[in-house]
Amino acid sequence: MSKSYAITSYGCQMNVYDAERMAEILEADGYRAAETAEAADLVILNPCHIREKAAEKVYSELGRLRAQDRAQGRRRQVAVAGCVAQAEGEEIPRRAPNVDLVIGPQAYHRLPALLADGAAAQRPGPAVATDFAAVAKFDLPRRPLPQGAGATGSAFLTVQEGCDKFCSFCVVPYTRGAEYSRPASQVLAEARRLLDAGALELTLLGQNVNAYHGAGPDGQDWSLARLLAALGALPGLKRLRYTTSHPLEVTGDLIAAHRDLPQLMPYLHQPVQSGSDTVLQAMNRRHTAAAYLQLVDRLRAARPDLALSSDFIVGFPGETDADFQATLALVRVVGYAQAYSFKYSARPGTPAAEREDAVPEAVKAERLAELQALIQEQQQAFNAASVGRRVEVLLDRPGRRPGQRLGRTPHMQAVHVDVPGELPPGPAMRPVRIVSSFRNSVAGVLAASAAAA
Ligand code: 5AD
Ligand code: SF4
């Protein structure tokens, strides 16, 4: 019987996308998905380590797998993937002898070969594949996508990976390596495949997606704006989004795309991290708060209904109360539809981790609570302001209650919609009237039934 695998992913959408790629590679090699990690012959841990003490979690999970195996008198194959694999490398098998393979995000295409070597015991110890050389993981065999009722209405598509920005708090440039952009023709081919399988919305992914500069079929380097325009011309594509971007890389043509490309949704996640110039400089963000606010103005001039989201870090080393107040002031000026905020956590190997002026945990916690309360208030106000509006909703999941579907508004709000029984299964775009709002979502009715009511 074929071997079975289970992949446990945590963290960002990029990791989820990568887990899908690993699954495809393994299935092309004859593996099948196990019901549970318990039952799997091969367990892959795919952790994220951008903010959390992920390495420690991985070691404790590895210890748990080992104890289980010992108790049951068996030996599962175990691999550690993702950014933790990249960052810890050789250290993992030293601390966890049950690990057969440590595989960084750039080496996933080598999974079957590395696993087979190990199984045949041609290699004395575990394999550690954390080189950055290959980007071939994108050119792998693909398994058929679910169609019809099971189709994915909203699909992710990685177009860019890695980052050269070296923000002083961030591990990504070390774990995901230098910026790499997939050739435009490859992205377009993957997009066509997703659309053929029923996708209506594509979200282009990259750690620094607006730094995209992939080779175009015309021999020129394409910008993200150019790629978006080409994708917008594909039949069947209703919606486009991209994430995550850096303020420095928002070019004039990208701003114009927000004005001119009807498929590009009026919602942008644009991390700013802090509203204090001193902190921004210490973070090596290379722009000021004023420059970011100017950018927001330009984007809103291009697309007046643009809803904004961002990422914030509180308690960066040396952050004073005045610095934190500047962050609150920036949030008040912009007015976010939603935003993510985090307590600074020192990542080993990053320049900020060397600093000795850490902000006490209690102060970080206090600042985080204050910032989150403000963001929450803005999010709630944003949701409340949408009540009464008629919007196109991409309904692509069953709701919790019978007769309910879940979807997203153009502004990324989660929306629960009561639908009459006749709505066919599978993803669909429908006009919806928003009838009520909550903290993290809104509720609506199909616009036709709202008109009749
Ligand atoms: N501490 C806290 N937050 C971090 N982020 C990245 N690195 C750290 C860190 N060391 C946050 C940033 C980034 C988001 C993906 O994670 O806000 O935009
Ligand atoms: Fe990390 Fe984003 Fe800065 Fe790159 S731009 S170093 S991914 S925070």
Short mmCIF file of C-alpha atoms in Angstrom, two decimals, residues 50-449:
data_model
loop_
_atom_site.label_atom_id
_atom_site.label_comp_id
_atom_site.label_asym_id
_atom_site.label_seq_id
_atom_site.Cartn_x
_atom_site.Cartn_y
_atom_site.Cartn_z
CA ILE A 50 7.98 35.22 12.15
CA ARG A 51 6.71 36.23 15.57
CA GLU A 52 6.44 33.25 17.86
CA LYS A 53 8.90 31.08 19.58
CA ALA A 54 8.14 28.55 16.89
CA ALA A 55 11.38 26.62 17.26
CA GLU A 56 10.54 25.67 20.84
CA LYS A 57 7.05 24.56 19.75
CA VAL A 58 8.61 22.39 17.06
CA TYR A 59 11.00 20.72 19.50
CA SER A 60 8.18 19.95 21.89
CA GLU A 61 6.03 18.56 19.04
CA LEU A 62 8.98 16.42 17.91
CA GLY A 63 9.36 15.11 21.46
CA ARG A 64 5.67 14.24 21.51
CA LEU A 65 5.88 12.36 18.18
CA ARG A 66 8.89 10.45 19.42
CA ALA A 67 7.20 9.44 22.69
CA GLN A 68 4.12 8.29 20.74
CA ASP A 69 6.25 6.20 18.38
CA ARG A 70 8.13 4.65 21.25
CA ALA A 71 4.94 3.75 23.11
CA GLN A 72 3.47 2.19 19.98
CA GLY A 73 6.65 0.45 18.87
CA ARG A 74 6.83 2.12 15.47
CA ARG A 75 8.90 4.71 13.67
CA ARG A 76 7.19 7.36 11.54
CA GLN A 77 9.28 9.36 9.10
CA VAL A 78 9.47 12.94 10.34
CA ALA A 79 10.38 16.08 8.40
CA VAL A 80 10.62 19.69 9.54
CA ALA A 81 9.92 22.26 6.82
CA GLY A 82 9.32 26.00 6.57
CA CYS A 83 11.18 28.90 8.04
CA VAL A 84 12.14 27.11 11.25
CA ALA A 85 13.90 24.45 9.17
CA GLN A 86 15.73 27.18 7.33
CA ALA A 87 16.73 29.01 10.49
CA GLU A 88 17.66 26.04 12.70
CA GLY A 89 19.17 23.73 10.07
CA GLU A 90 21.57 21.15 11.54
CA GLU A 91 20.53 22.05 15.07
CA ILE A 92 17.19 20.22 14.61
CA PRO A 93 18.49 16.64 14.19
CA ARG A 94 21.05 17.31 16.91
CA ARG A 95 18.26 18.06 19.37
CA ALA A 96 15.62 15.74 17.95
CA PRO A 97 17.10 12.43 16.72
CA ASN A 98 13.77 11.25 15.28
CA VAL A 99 13.97 13.84 12.49
CA ASP A 100 14.77 12.34 9.09
CA LEU A 101 14.70 15.47 7.03
CA VAL A 102 15.07 19.21 7.52
CA ILE A 103 13.87 20.99 4.43
CA GLY A 104 13.84 24.74 3.78
CA PRO A 105 11.14 26.44 1.69
CA GLN A 106 13.35 26.60 -1.41
CA ALA A 107 13.98 22.85 -1.52
CA TYR A 108 10.49 21.33 -1.51
CA HIS A 109 10.85 19.99 -5.04
CA ARG A 110 13.52 17.63 -3.65
CA LEU A 111 11.19 16.10 -1.04
CA PRO A 112 10.61 12.68 -2.67
CA ALA A 113 14.28 12.16 -3.51
CA LEU A 114 15.44 13.14 -0.05
CA LEU A 115 12.83 10.95 1.62
CA ALA A 116 13.65 7.97 -0.60
CA ASP A 117 17.37 8.27 0.16
CA GLY A 118 16.61 8.26 3.85
CA ALA A 119 14.25 5.28 3.64
CA ALA A 120 16.83 3.27 1.73
CA ALA A 121 19.31 4.15 4.48
CA GLN A 122 21.82 5.28 1.91
CA ARG A 123 22.48 8.21 4.10
CA PRO A 124 24.01 7.77 7.51
CA GLY A 125 22.11 10.61 9.17
CA PRO A 126 19.24 12.96 8.56
CA ALA A 127 19.25 15.17 5.47
CA VAL A 128 19.38 18.91 5.82
CA ALA A 129 18.32 20.75 2.67
CA THR A 130 18.33 24.45 3.33
CA ASP A 131 20.05 25.80 0.24
CA PHE A 132 18.57 28.80 -1.48
CA ALA A 133 19.73 27.90 -4.97
CA ALA A 134 16.61 26.39 -6.45
CA VAL A 135 13.29 28.00 -7.13
CA ALA A 136 12.13 24.94 -9.01
CA LYS A 137 9.45 24.15 -6.44
CA PHE A 138 7.08 26.27 -8.49
CA ASP A 139 7.53 24.08 -11.58
CA LEU A 140 6.23 20.91 -10.06
CA PRO A 141 3.67 18.38 -11.13
CA ARG A 142 0.20 19.56 -10.20
CA ARG A 143 -2.68 17.45 -9.00
CA PRO A 144 -6.16 18.06 -10.41
CA LEU A 145 -8.02 20.82 -8.57
CA PRO A 146 -11.43 20.16 -7.05
CA GLN A 147 -14.18 21.33 -9.41
CA GLY A 148 -17.87 22.18 -9.18
CA ALA A 149 -19.37 22.26 -5.69
CA GLY A 150 -15.99 21.59 -4.08
CA ALA A 151 -14.16 24.27 -6.08
CA THR A 152 -12.20 26.98 -4.34
CA GLY A 153 -13.86 30.31 -5.06
CA SER A 154 -10.96 32.31 -3.75
CA ALA A 155 -7.49 30.97 -4.50
CA PHE A 156 -3.98 32.01 -3.47
CA LEU A 157 -1.21 32.27 -6.01
CA THR A 158 2.38 32.88 -4.95
CA VAL A 159 4.08 35.24 -7.42
CA GLN A 160 7.04 36.41 -5.39
CA GLU A 161 9.01 35.05 -2.52
CA GLY A 162 11.71 36.30 -0.20
CA CYS A 163 12.64 39.81 0.82
CA ASP A 164 15.63 42.13 0.53
CA LYS A 165 14.28 44.82 2.83
CA PHE A 166 15.95 43.67 6.06
CA CYS A 167 13.65 45.39 8.51
CA SER A 168 15.66 45.12 11.70
CA PHE A 169 13.07 43.00 13.56
CA CYS A 170 12.32 40.49 10.81
CA VAL A 171 13.60 36.99 10.08
CA VAL A 172 12.09 36.70 6.61
CA PRO A 173 15.17 37.88 4.64
CA TYR A 174 17.17 35.17 6.43
CA THR A 175 14.61 32.36 6.23
CA ARG A 176 13.02 32.97 2.84
CA GLY A 177 16.08 34.43 1.18
CA ALA A 178 16.46 37.06 -1.50
CA GLU A 179 13.55 38.34 -3.53
CA TYR A 180 12.55 36.06 -6.35
CA SER A 181 9.75 36.72 -8.81
CA ARG A 182 8.13 33.96 -10.83
CA PRO A 183 8.05 34.56 -14.58
CA ALA A 184 4.77 36.18 -15.64
CA SER A 185 3.90 33.36 -18.07
CA GLN A 186 4.11 30.84 -15.24
CA VAL A 187 1.85 32.97 -13.05
CA LEU A 188 -0.65 33.39 -15.89
CA ALA A 189 -0.67 29.64 -16.56
CA GLU A 190 -1.34 28.91 -12.89
CA ALA A 191 -4.06 31.56 -12.84
CA ARG A 192 -5.78 29.99 -15.88
CA ARG A 193 -5.68 26.63 -14.20
CA LEU A 194 -7.29 28.01 -11.04
CA LEU A 195 -9.95 29.86 -13.05
CA ASP A 196 -10.72 26.75 -15.12
CA ALA A 197 -11.35 24.92 -11.85
CA GLY A 198 -13.92 27.53 -10.82
CA ALA A 199 -11.94 30.18 -8.92
CA LEU A 200 -13.44 33.66 -9.19
CA GLU A 201 -10.94 35.51 -7.03
CA LEU A 202 -7.15 35.33 -6.96
CA THR A 203 -4.95 36.69 -4.21
CA LEU A 204 -1.37 37.16 -5.31
CA LEU A 205 1.02 36.29 -2.52
CA GLY A 206 4.55 37.33 -1.72
CA GLN A 207 6.44 38.48 1.34
CA ASN A 208 6.99 41.69 -0.55
CA VAL A 209 4.58 41.23 -3.39
CA ASN A 210 4.77 44.74 -4.78
CA ALA A 211 8.49 44.27 -5.39
CA TYR A 212 7.39 41.80 -8.10
CA HIS A 213 9.55 42.09 -11.22
CA GLY A 214 9.06 38.80 -13.04
CA ALA A 215 10.24 38.14 -16.58
CA GLY A 216 7.44 38.91 -19.00
CA PRO A 217 6.74 37.01 -22.23
CA ASP A 218 7.81 40.15 -24.12
CA GLY A 219 11.34 39.91 -22.70
CA GLN A 220 10.80 42.84 -20.33
CA ASP A 221 10.54 42.69 -16.56
CA TRP A 222 6.91 43.07 -15.56
CA SER A 223 5.89 45.11 -12.54
CA LEU A 224 3.10 43.99 -10.24
CA ALA A 225 0.78 46.51 -11.93
CA ARG A 226 1.52 44.99 -15.33
CA LEU A 227 0.94 41.48 -14.02
CA LEU A 228 -2.35 42.53 -12.42
CA ALA A 229 -3.52 44.05 -15.71
CA ALA A 230 -2.69 40.84 -17.60
CA LEU A 231 -4.50 38.76 -14.99
CA GLY A 232 -7.49 41.12 -15.13
CA ALA A 233 -7.84 40.32 -18.83
CA LEU A 234 -8.30 36.58 -18.19
CA PRO A 235 -11.86 35.43 -18.81
CA GLY A 236 -13.70 34.37 -15.68
CA LEU A 237 -11.61 36.38 -13.24
CA LYS A 238 -13.87 38.54 -11.11
CA ARG A 239 -11.59 39.70 -8.33
CA LEU A 240 -7.92 40.35 -7.68
CA ARG A 241 -6.08 41.07 -4.47
CA TYR A 242 -2.44 41.10 -3.47
CA THR A 243 -0.62 40.82 -0.16
CA THR A 244 1.75 41.74 1.53
CA SER A 245 3.33 44.92 0.34
CA HIS A 246 5.91 47.45 1.55
CA PRO A 247 5.14 51.19 1.36
CA LEU A 248 8.43 51.94 -0.38
CA GLU A 249 7.53 49.79 -3.34
CA VAL A 250 4.13 51.29 -4.14
CA THR A 251 4.79 52.67 -7.59
CA GLY A 252 2.73 55.12 -9.63
CA ASP A 253 1.53 52.37 -11.96
CA LEU A 254 0.33 50.30 -8.99
CA ILE A 255 -1.65 53.27 -7.65
CA ALA A 256 -3.10 53.75 -11.13
CA ALA A 257 -4.10 50.06 -11.19
CA HIS A 258 -6.25 50.72 -8.11
CA ARG A 259 -8.04 53.36 -10.18
CA ASP A 260 -8.23 51.59 -13.54
CA LEU A 261 -8.53 47.87 -12.92
CA PRO A 262 -12.10 47.00 -12.00
CA GLN A 263 -11.16 43.53 -10.75
CA LEU A 264 -8.69 44.93 -8.22
CA MET A 265 -10.66 45.00 -4.99
CA PRO A 266 -10.86 48.21 -2.95
CA TYR A 267 -8.99 46.80 0.01
CA LEU A 268 -5.29 46.96 0.69
CA HIS A 269 -3.17 45.44 3.44
CA GLN A 270 -0.21 47.77 3.69
CA PRO A 271 1.94 47.24 6.80
CA VAL A 272 3.37 50.40 8.37
CA GLN A 273 4.50 48.96 11.76
CA SER A 274 4.76 52.28 13.64
CA GLY A 275 3.74 55.93 13.49
CA SER A 276 6.98 57.20 15.01
CA ASP A 277 9.81 58.30 12.72
CA THR A 278 12.41 57.36 15.34
CA VAL A 279 11.02 53.83 15.56
CA LEU A 280 10.55 53.54 11.79
CA GLN A 281 14.18 54.46 11.33
CA ALA A 282 15.35 52.00 13.98
CA MET A 283 13.25 49.36 12.24
CA ASN A 284 15.07 50.16 8.99
CA ARG A 285 11.74 50.76 7.25
CA ARG A 286 13.32 53.58 5.24
CA HIS A 287 10.29 55.85 5.14
CA THR A 288 8.66 58.32 7.51
CA ALA A 289 5.13 58.39 8.91
CA ALA A 290 4.42 61.42 6.71
CA ALA A 291 5.52 59.52 3.58
CA TYR A 292 3.14 56.68 4.46
CA LEU A 293 0.26 59.12 5.05
CA GLN A 294 0.99 60.74 1.71
CA LEU A 295 0.87 57.34 0.08
CA VAL A 296 -2.50 56.66 1.72
CA ASP A 297 -3.76 59.96 0.29
CA ARG A 298 -2.57 59.07 -3.20
CA LEU A 299 -4.18 55.63 -3.01
CA ARG A 300 -7.44 57.10 -1.77
CA ALA A 301 -7.40 59.74 -4.48
CA ALA A 302 -7.08 56.90 -7.02
CA ARG A 303 -9.74 54.74 -5.38
CA PRO A 304 -11.92 56.74 -2.96
CA ASP A 305 -13.61 53.69 -1.44
CA LEU A 306 -10.28 51.96 -0.68
CA ALA A 307 -10.36 50.25 2.72
CA LEU A 308 -7.04 49.91 4.46
CA SER A 309 -5.49 47.34 6.71
CA SER A 310 -2.04 47.32 8.27
CA ASP A 311 0.39 45.61 10.63
CA PHE A 312 1.73 47.28 13.78
CA ILE A 313 4.44 46.30 16.20
CA VAL A 314 4.33 47.75 19.71
CA GLY A 315 7.21 47.73 22.16
CA PHE A 316 10.03 47.77 19.63
CA PRO A 317 13.30 48.28 21.61
CA GLY A 318 13.60 51.90 22.70
CA GLU A 319 9.95 52.74 21.91
CA THR A 320 8.93 55.58 24.25
CA ASP A 321 5.45 56.52 25.28
CA ALA A 322 5.63 59.46 22.85
CA ASP A 323 6.56 57.04 20.04
CA PHE A 324 3.59 54.90 20.90
CA GLN A 325 1.30 57.95 20.97
CA ALA A 326 2.52 58.72 17.44
CA THR A 327 1.33 55.27 16.36
CA LEU A 328 -2.10 55.89 17.89
CA ALA A 329 -2.21 59.28 16.14
CA LEU A 330 -1.40 57.68 12.78
CA VAL A 331 -4.13 55.08 13.27
CA ARG A 332 -6.62 57.86 14.05
CA VAL A 333 -5.65 59.79 10.94
CA VAL A 334 -5.91 56.81 8.57
CA GLY A 335 -8.98 55.04 9.96
CA TYR A 336 -8.58 51.32 9.27
CA ALA A 337 -11.13 48.77 8.17
CA GLN A 338 -9.06 46.30 10.13
CA ALA A 339 -5.46 45.86 11.26
CA TYR A 340 -3.14 43.42 12.96
CA SER A 341 -0.98 44.39 15.90
CA PHE A 342 1.72 42.48 17.67
CA LYS A 343 4.03 42.81 20.63
CA TYR A 344 7.60 43.01 19.46
CA SER A 345 9.37 39.70 19.93
CA ALA A 346 13.14 39.42 19.50
CA ARG A 347 14.03 37.04 16.69
CA PRO A 348 17.52 35.57 17.06
CA GLY A 349 19.88 36.68 14.33
CA THR A 350 18.10 39.96 13.57
CA PRO A 351 19.78 43.32 14.36
CA ALA A 352 16.98 44.48 16.70
CA ALA A 353 17.51 41.39 18.86
CA GLU A 354 20.95 42.77 19.81
CA ARG A 355 19.48 45.91 21.36
CA GLU A 356 19.63 46.28 25.10
CA ASP A 357 16.83 48.80 25.53
CA ALA A 358 13.96 46.28 25.48
CA VAL A 359 10.53 47.55 26.48
CA PRO A 360 9.21 45.69 29.56
CA GLU A 361 6.59 43.03 28.80
CA ALA A 362 3.97 44.76 30.95
CA VAL A 363 4.36 48.00 28.99
CA LYS A 364 4.14 46.09 25.69
CA ALA A 365 0.96 44.40 26.87
CA GLU A 366 -0.58 47.71 27.93
CA ARG A 367 0.26 49.37 24.60
CA LEU A 368 -1.03 46.41 22.63
CA ALA A 369 -4.35 46.49 24.49
CA GLU A 370 -4.73 50.22 23.87
CA LEU A 371 -3.90 49.94 20.17
CA GLN A 372 -6.15 46.93 19.69
CA ALA A 373 -9.04 48.72 21.36
CA LEU A 374 -8.66 51.64 18.94
CA ILE A 375 -8.40 49.34 15.91
CA GLN A 376 -11.40 47.35 17.12
CA GLU A 377 -13.42 50.54 17.43
CA GLN A 378 -12.50 51.54 13.87
CA GLN A 379 -13.29 48.08 12.53
CA GLN A 380 -16.67 48.08 14.21
CA ALA A 381 -17.42 51.56 12.82
CA PHE A 382 -16.37 50.42 9.35
CA ASN A 383 -18.68 47.40 9.53
CA ALA A 384 -21.54 49.51 10.87
CA ALA A 385 -21.13 52.02 8.03
CA SER A 386 -21.70 49.26 5.47
CA VAL A 387 -25.21 48.43 6.73
CA GLY A 388 -27.77 49.23 4.06
CA ARG A 389 -25.25 48.95 1.21
CA ARG A 390 -25.60 46.64 -1.72
CA VAL A 391 -22.36 44.84 -2.51
CA GLU A 392 -21.15 41.96 -4.65
CA VAL A 393 -20.25 39.07 -2.40
CA LEU A 394 -18.21 36.04 -3.32
CA LEU A 395 -20.08 33.26 -1.53
CA ASP A 396 -17.77 30.32 -1.32
CA ARG A 397 -18.33 28.45 1.93
CA PRO A 398 -21.25 26.90 3.72
CA GLY A 399 -22.35 28.88 6.75
CA ARG A 400 -22.70 27.55 10.26
CA ARG A 401 -26.48 27.43 10.07
CA PRO A 402 -28.44 25.56 7.38
CA GLY A 403 -29.44 27.86 4.54
CA GLN A 404 -26.50 30.15 5.22
CA ARG A 405 -23.45 30.85 3.06
CA LEU A 406 -20.25 32.64 3.99
CA GLY A 407 -18.29 34.97 1.80
CA ARG A 408 -16.34 38.19 1.57
CA THR A 409 -17.39 41.67 0.56
CA PRO A 410 -15.09 43.64 -1.80
CA HIS A 411 -13.73 45.25 1.39
CA MET A 412 -12.77 41.82 2.79
CA GLN A 413 -15.46 41.79 5.45
CA ALA A 414 -16.62 38.31 6.33
CA VAL A 415 -20.32 38.15 5.49
CA HIS A 416 -22.97 35.62 6.46
CA VAL A 417 -25.80 35.47 3.98
CA ASP A 418 -29.10 33.66 4.31
CA VAL A 419 -29.74 32.08 0.94
CA PRO A 420 -32.85 30.43 -0.41
CA GLY A 421 -32.48 26.71 -1.04
CA GLU A 422 -32.20 27.06 -4.82
CA LEU A 423 -28.71 28.60 -4.83
CA PRO A 424 -26.60 25.93 -6.55
CA PRO A 425 -23.59 24.57 -4.65
CA GLY A 426 -20.14 25.91 -5.46
CA PRO A 427 -18.66 29.41 -5.38
CA ALA A 428 -20.84 32.24 -6.70
CA MET A 429 -20.87 36.03 -6.92
CA ARG A 430 -24.15 37.49 -5.71
CA PRO A 431 -25.44 40.98 -4.96
CA VAL A 432 -26.09 41.20 -1.25
CA ARG A 433 -27.66 43.85 0.93
CA ILE A 434 -25.87 44.24 4.27
CA VAL A 435 -28.47 44.22 7.02
CA SER A 436 -26.47 44.11 10.24
CA SER A 437 -22.93 44.42 11.49
CA PHE A 438 -20.83 42.84 14.21
CA ARG A 439 -17.32 43.19 15.52
CA ASN A 440 -15.63 40.95 12.96
CA SER A 441 -18.28 40.40 10.33
CA VAL A 442 -21.50 41.58 8.72
CA ALA A 443 -24.71 39.80 7.79
CA GLY A 444 -26.68 40.19 4.59
CA VAL A 445 -29.50 38.95 2.42
CA LEU A 446 -29.46 38.30 -1.31
CA ALA A 447 -30.25 41.68 -2.87
CA ALA A 448 -33.23 40.37 -4.85
CA SER A 449 -34.91 39.05 -1.71
#
